PDB file of C-alpha atoms in Angstrom:
ATOM      1  CA  MET W   1      68.568 106.932 149.565  1.00  0.00           C
ATOM      2  CA  ALA W   2      70.239 108.017 146.333  1.00  0.00           C
ATOM      3  CA  VAL W   3      68.225 109.555 143.539  1.00  0.00           C
ATOM      4  CA  VAL W   4      67.929 107.139 140.611  1.00  0.00           C
ATOM      5  CA  ASN W   5      68.235 108.647 137.158  1.00  0.00           C
ATOM      6  CA  ILE W   6      66.134 106.422 134.899  1.00  0.00           C
ATOM      7  CA  SER W   7      66.842 108.523 131.808  1.00  0.00           C
ATOM      8  CA  ARG W   8      70.297 106.956 131.463  1.00  0.00           C
ATOM      9  CA  ARG W   9      71.005 103.453 130.241  1.00  0.00           C
ATOM     10  CA  LEU W  10      71.972 100.721 132.664  1.00  0.00           C
ATOM     11  CA  SER W  11      75.489  99.399 132.295  1.00  0.00           C
ATOM     12  CA  VAL W  12      75.989  96.062 130.573  1.00  0.00           C
ATOM     13  CA  LYS W  13      77.460  94.768 133.818  1.00  0.00           C
ATOM     14  CA  THR W  14      74.258  95.611 135.724  1.00  0.00           C
ATOM     15  CA  VAL W  15      71.987  94.027 133.114  1.00  0.00           C
ATOM     16  CA  ARG W  16      74.094  90.854 133.055  1.00  0.00           C
ATOM     17  CA  ALA W  17      73.963  90.668 136.846  1.00  0.00           C
ATOM     18  CA  ASP W  18      70.167  91.042 136.709  1.00  0.00           C
ATOM     19  CA  ILE W  19      69.910  88.218 134.168  1.00  0.00           C
ATOM     20  CA  ASP W  20      72.129  86.028 136.335  1.00  0.00           C
ATOM     21  CA  SER W  21      69.857  86.774 139.310  1.00  0.00           C
ATOM     22  CA  LEU W  22      66.770  85.809 137.293  1.00  0.00           C
ATOM     23  CA  ASN W  23      68.390  82.562 136.202  1.00  0.00           C
ATOM     24  CA  ALA W  24      69.485  81.781 139.763  1.00  0.00           C
ATOM     25  CA  LEU W  25      65.951  82.381 141.065  1.00  0.00           C
ATOM     26  CA  GLY W  26      64.997  78.983 139.662  1.00  0.00           C
ATOM     27  CA  THR W  27      67.183  77.331 142.275  1.00  0.00           C
ATOM     28  CA  VAL W  28      65.483  79.111 145.178  1.00  0.00           C
ATOM     29  CA  GLU W  29      62.855  76.894 146.782  1.00  0.00           C
ATOM     30  CA  GLY W  30      59.832  78.346 148.537  1.00  0.00           C
ATOM     31  CA  TYR W  31      60.051  81.821 146.955  1.00  0.00           C
ATOM     32  CA  THR W  32      56.667  83.517 147.448  1.00  0.00           C
ATOM     33  CA  PRO W  33      56.813  87.243 146.644  1.00  0.00           C
ATOM     34  CA  VAL W  34      54.355  89.761 148.034  1.00  0.00           C
ATOM     35  CA  ARG W  35      54.587  92.043 145.000  1.00  0.00           C
ATOM     36  CA  VAL W  36      52.983  90.882 141.762  1.00  0.00           C
ATOM     37  CA  ASP W  37      55.814  92.273 139.635  1.00  0.00           C
ATOM     38  CA  SER W  38      58.302  90.088 141.531  1.00  0.00           C
ATOM     39  CA  THR W  39      56.721  86.747 140.660  1.00  0.00           C
ATOM     40  CA  PRO W  40      58.824  84.432 138.491  1.00  0.00           C
ATOM     41  CA  GLU W  41      56.251  84.703 135.675  1.00  0.00           C
ATOM     42  CA  ALA W  42      56.265  88.516 135.775  1.00  0.00           C
ATOM     43  CA  LEU W  43      60.072  88.561 135.869  1.00  0.00           C
ATOM     44  CA  LYS W  44      60.262  86.238 132.856  1.00  0.00           C
ATOM     45  CA  ALA W  45      57.738  88.403 130.999  1.00  0.00           C
ATOM     46  CA  SER W  46      59.750  91.527 131.851  1.00  0.00           C
ATOM     47  CA  TYR W  47      62.933  89.812 130.648  1.00  0.00           C
ATOM     48  CA  ALA W  48      61.265  88.765 127.395  1.00  0.00           C
ATOM     49  CA  ASN W  49      60.011  92.338 126.891  1.00  0.00           C
ATOM     50  CA  MET W  50      63.531  93.712 127.502  1.00  0.00           C
ATOM     51  CA  LEU W  51      64.986  91.320 124.910  1.00  0.00           C
ATOM     52  CA  ALA W  52      62.292  92.256 122.394  1.00  0.00           C
ATOM     53  CA  MET W  53      62.899  95.990 122.901  1.00  0.00           C
ATOM     54  CA  GLN W  54      66.675  95.539 122.607  1.00  0.00           C
ATOM     55  CA  GLN W  55      66.155  93.630 119.370  1.00  0.00           C
ATOM     56  CA  LYS W  56      63.854  96.370 118.071  1.00  0.00           C
ATOM     57  CA  GLU W  57      66.443  99.008 119.032  1.00  0.00           C
ATOM     58  CA  THR W  58      69.171  97.113 117.157  1.00  0.00           C
ATOM     59  CA  GLU W  59      66.962  96.751 114.087  1.00  0.00           C
ATOM     60  CA  LEU W  60      66.063 100.450 114.131  1.00  0.00           C
ATOM     61  CA  GLN W  61      69.723 101.422 114.532  1.00  0.00           C
ATOM     62  CA  ALA W  62      70.591  99.301 111.501  1.00  0.00           C
ATOM     63  CA  MET W  63      67.749 100.900 109.544  1.00  0.00           C
ATOM     64  CA  MET W  64      68.895 104.353 110.633  1.00  0.00           C
ATOM     65  CA  LYS W  65      72.461 103.643 109.497  1.00  0.00           C
ATOM     66  CA  ALA W  66      71.183 102.413 106.157  1.00  0.00           C
ATOM     67  CA  ALA W  67      68.948 105.469 105.765  1.00  0.00           C
ATOM     68  CA  SER W  68      71.853 107.736 106.706  1.00  0.00           C
ATOM     69  CA  ASP W  69      74.080 106.078 104.110  1.00  0.00           C
ATOM     70  CA  THR W  70      71.367 106.416 101.470  1.00  0.00           C
ATOM     71  CA  ALA W  71      70.803 110.085 102.323  1.00  0.00           C
ATOM     72  CA  ARG W  72      74.554 110.789 102.239  1.00  0.00           C
ATOM     73  CA  GLN W  73      74.821 109.135  98.827  1.00  0.00           C
ATOM     74  CA  ALA W  74      71.873 111.177  97.541  1.00  0.00           C
ATOM     75  CA  GLU W  75      73.465 114.376  98.861  1.00  0.00           C
ATOM     76  CA  TRP W  76      76.695 113.605  97.004  1.00  0.00           C
ATOM     77  CA  GLU W  77      74.831 112.766  93.809  1.00  0.00           C
ATOM     78  CA  PHE W  78      72.922 116.062  94.067  1.00  0.00           C
ATOM     79  CA  HIS W  79      76.120 118.007  94.795  1.00  0.00           C
ATOM     80  CA  ASN W  80      77.928 116.456  91.826  1.00  0.00           C
ATOM     81  CA  ALA W  81      74.940 117.227  89.578  1.00  0.00           C
ATOM     82  CA  ILE W  82      75.010 120.871  90.715  1.00  0.00           C
ATOM     83  CA  LEU W  83      78.754 121.093  90.016  1.00  0.00           C
ATOM     84  CA  SER W  84      78.124 119.662  86.565  1.00  0.00           C
ATOM     85  CA  MET W  85      75.364 122.223  85.963  1.00  0.00           C
ATOM     86  CA  LYS W  86      77.643 125.075  87.080  1.00  0.00           C
ATOM     87  CA  GLU W  87      80.373 123.932  84.701  1.00  0.00           C
ATOM     88  CA  ALA W  88      77.831 123.752  81.861  1.00  0.00           C
ATOM     89  CA  VAL W  89      76.514 127.271  82.590  1.00  0.00           C
ATOM     90  CA  ARG W  90      80.035 128.690  82.648  1.00  0.00           C
ATOM     91  CA  ALA W  91      80.895 126.890  79.406  1.00  0.00           C
ATOM     92  CA  GLN W  92      77.709 128.006  77.643  1.00  0.00           C
ATOM     93  CA  PHE W  93      77.433 131.600  78.864  1.00  0.00           C
ATOM     94  CA  GLY W  94      81.009 132.473  79.824  1.00  0.00           C
ATOM     95  CA  PRO W  95      82.678 133.421  83.104  1.00  0.00           C
ATOM     96  CA  ASP W  96      81.549 137.082  82.944  1.00  0.00           C
ATOM     97  CA  SER W  97      77.826 136.511  82.294  1.00  0.00           C
ATOM     98  CA  ASN W  98      74.742 137.243  84.373  1.00  0.00           C
ATOM     99  CA  ALA W  99      73.883 133.535  84.239  1.00  0.00           C
ATOM    100  CA  THR W 100      77.181 132.688  85.904  1.00  0.00           C
ATOM    101  CA  GLN W 101      76.423 135.240  88.609  1.00  0.00           C
ATOM    102  CA  ALA W 102      72.890 133.860  89.031  1.00  0.00           C
ATOM    103  CA  ILE W 103      74.145 130.379  89.935  1.00  0.00           C
ATOM    104  CA  GLY W 104      76.403 131.690  92.668  1.00  0.00           C
ATOM    105  CA  TYR W 105      79.702 132.569  91.029  1.00  0.00           C
ATOM    106  CA  LYS W 106      81.241 136.029  90.854  1.00  0.00           C
ATOM    107  CA  LYS W 107      81.602 137.574  87.459  1.00  0.00           C
ATOM    108  CA  LYS W 108      85.161 137.462  86.213  1.00  0.00           C
ATOM    109  CA  SER W 109      85.192 141.248  85.840  1.00  0.00           C
ATOM    110  CA  GLU W 110      84.168 141.734  89.494  1.00  0.00           C
ATOM    111  CA  ARG W 111      87.037 139.718  90.958  1.00  0.00           C
ATOM    112  CA  LYS W 112      89.838 141.639  92.595  1.00  0.00           C
ATOM    113  CA  ARG W 113      93.107 141.342  90.805  1.00  0.00           C
ATOM    114  CA  PRO W 114      95.971 140.091  92.939  1.00  0.00           C
ATOM    115  CA  ARG W 115      98.297 142.894  93.924  1.00  0.00           C
ATOM    116  CA  ARG W 116     101.960 142.684  93.393  1.00  0.00           C
ATOM    117  CA  ILE W 117     103.940 142.835  96.597  1.00  0.00           C
ATOM    118  CA  VAL W 118     107.004 145.031  96.335  1.00  0.00           C
ATOM    119  CA  LYS W 119     109.762 144.078  98.736  1.00  0.00           C
ATOM    120  CA  ALA W 120     111.969 146.781 100.092  1.00  0.00           C
ATOM    121  CA  GLU W 121     115.635 146.177  99.318  1.00  0.00           C
ATOM    122  CA  ALA W 122     117.941 145.599 102.230  1.00  0.00           C
ATOM    123  CA  MET W 123     120.392 148.408 102.897  1.00  0.00           C
TER     124      MET W 123
END
């Protein structure tokens, strides 16, 4: 017998086939299961529980997407505020100040000057 991995989701095809089987059970006359979890009432309760959990999952996914969008927007607002603050510090204290260095920029005097590239002439 194959090992069943219950940590993965069932395919939509399998779940639909299970629902079809449950619905078709109503047409079977004289069905008397030995196992309690196979009774029509238990199967209907299990089906109702599955639907409720799927609905809860969908609701939580929607809430998670909304929370993610809100967090992303807050991150951008914070980032833009920081950029605004950095511009204000540079404008107030200058590009070669300790304050400019404190907020994460290099001082203008500490930047390397670009070197001029001299090309050798063709002979």
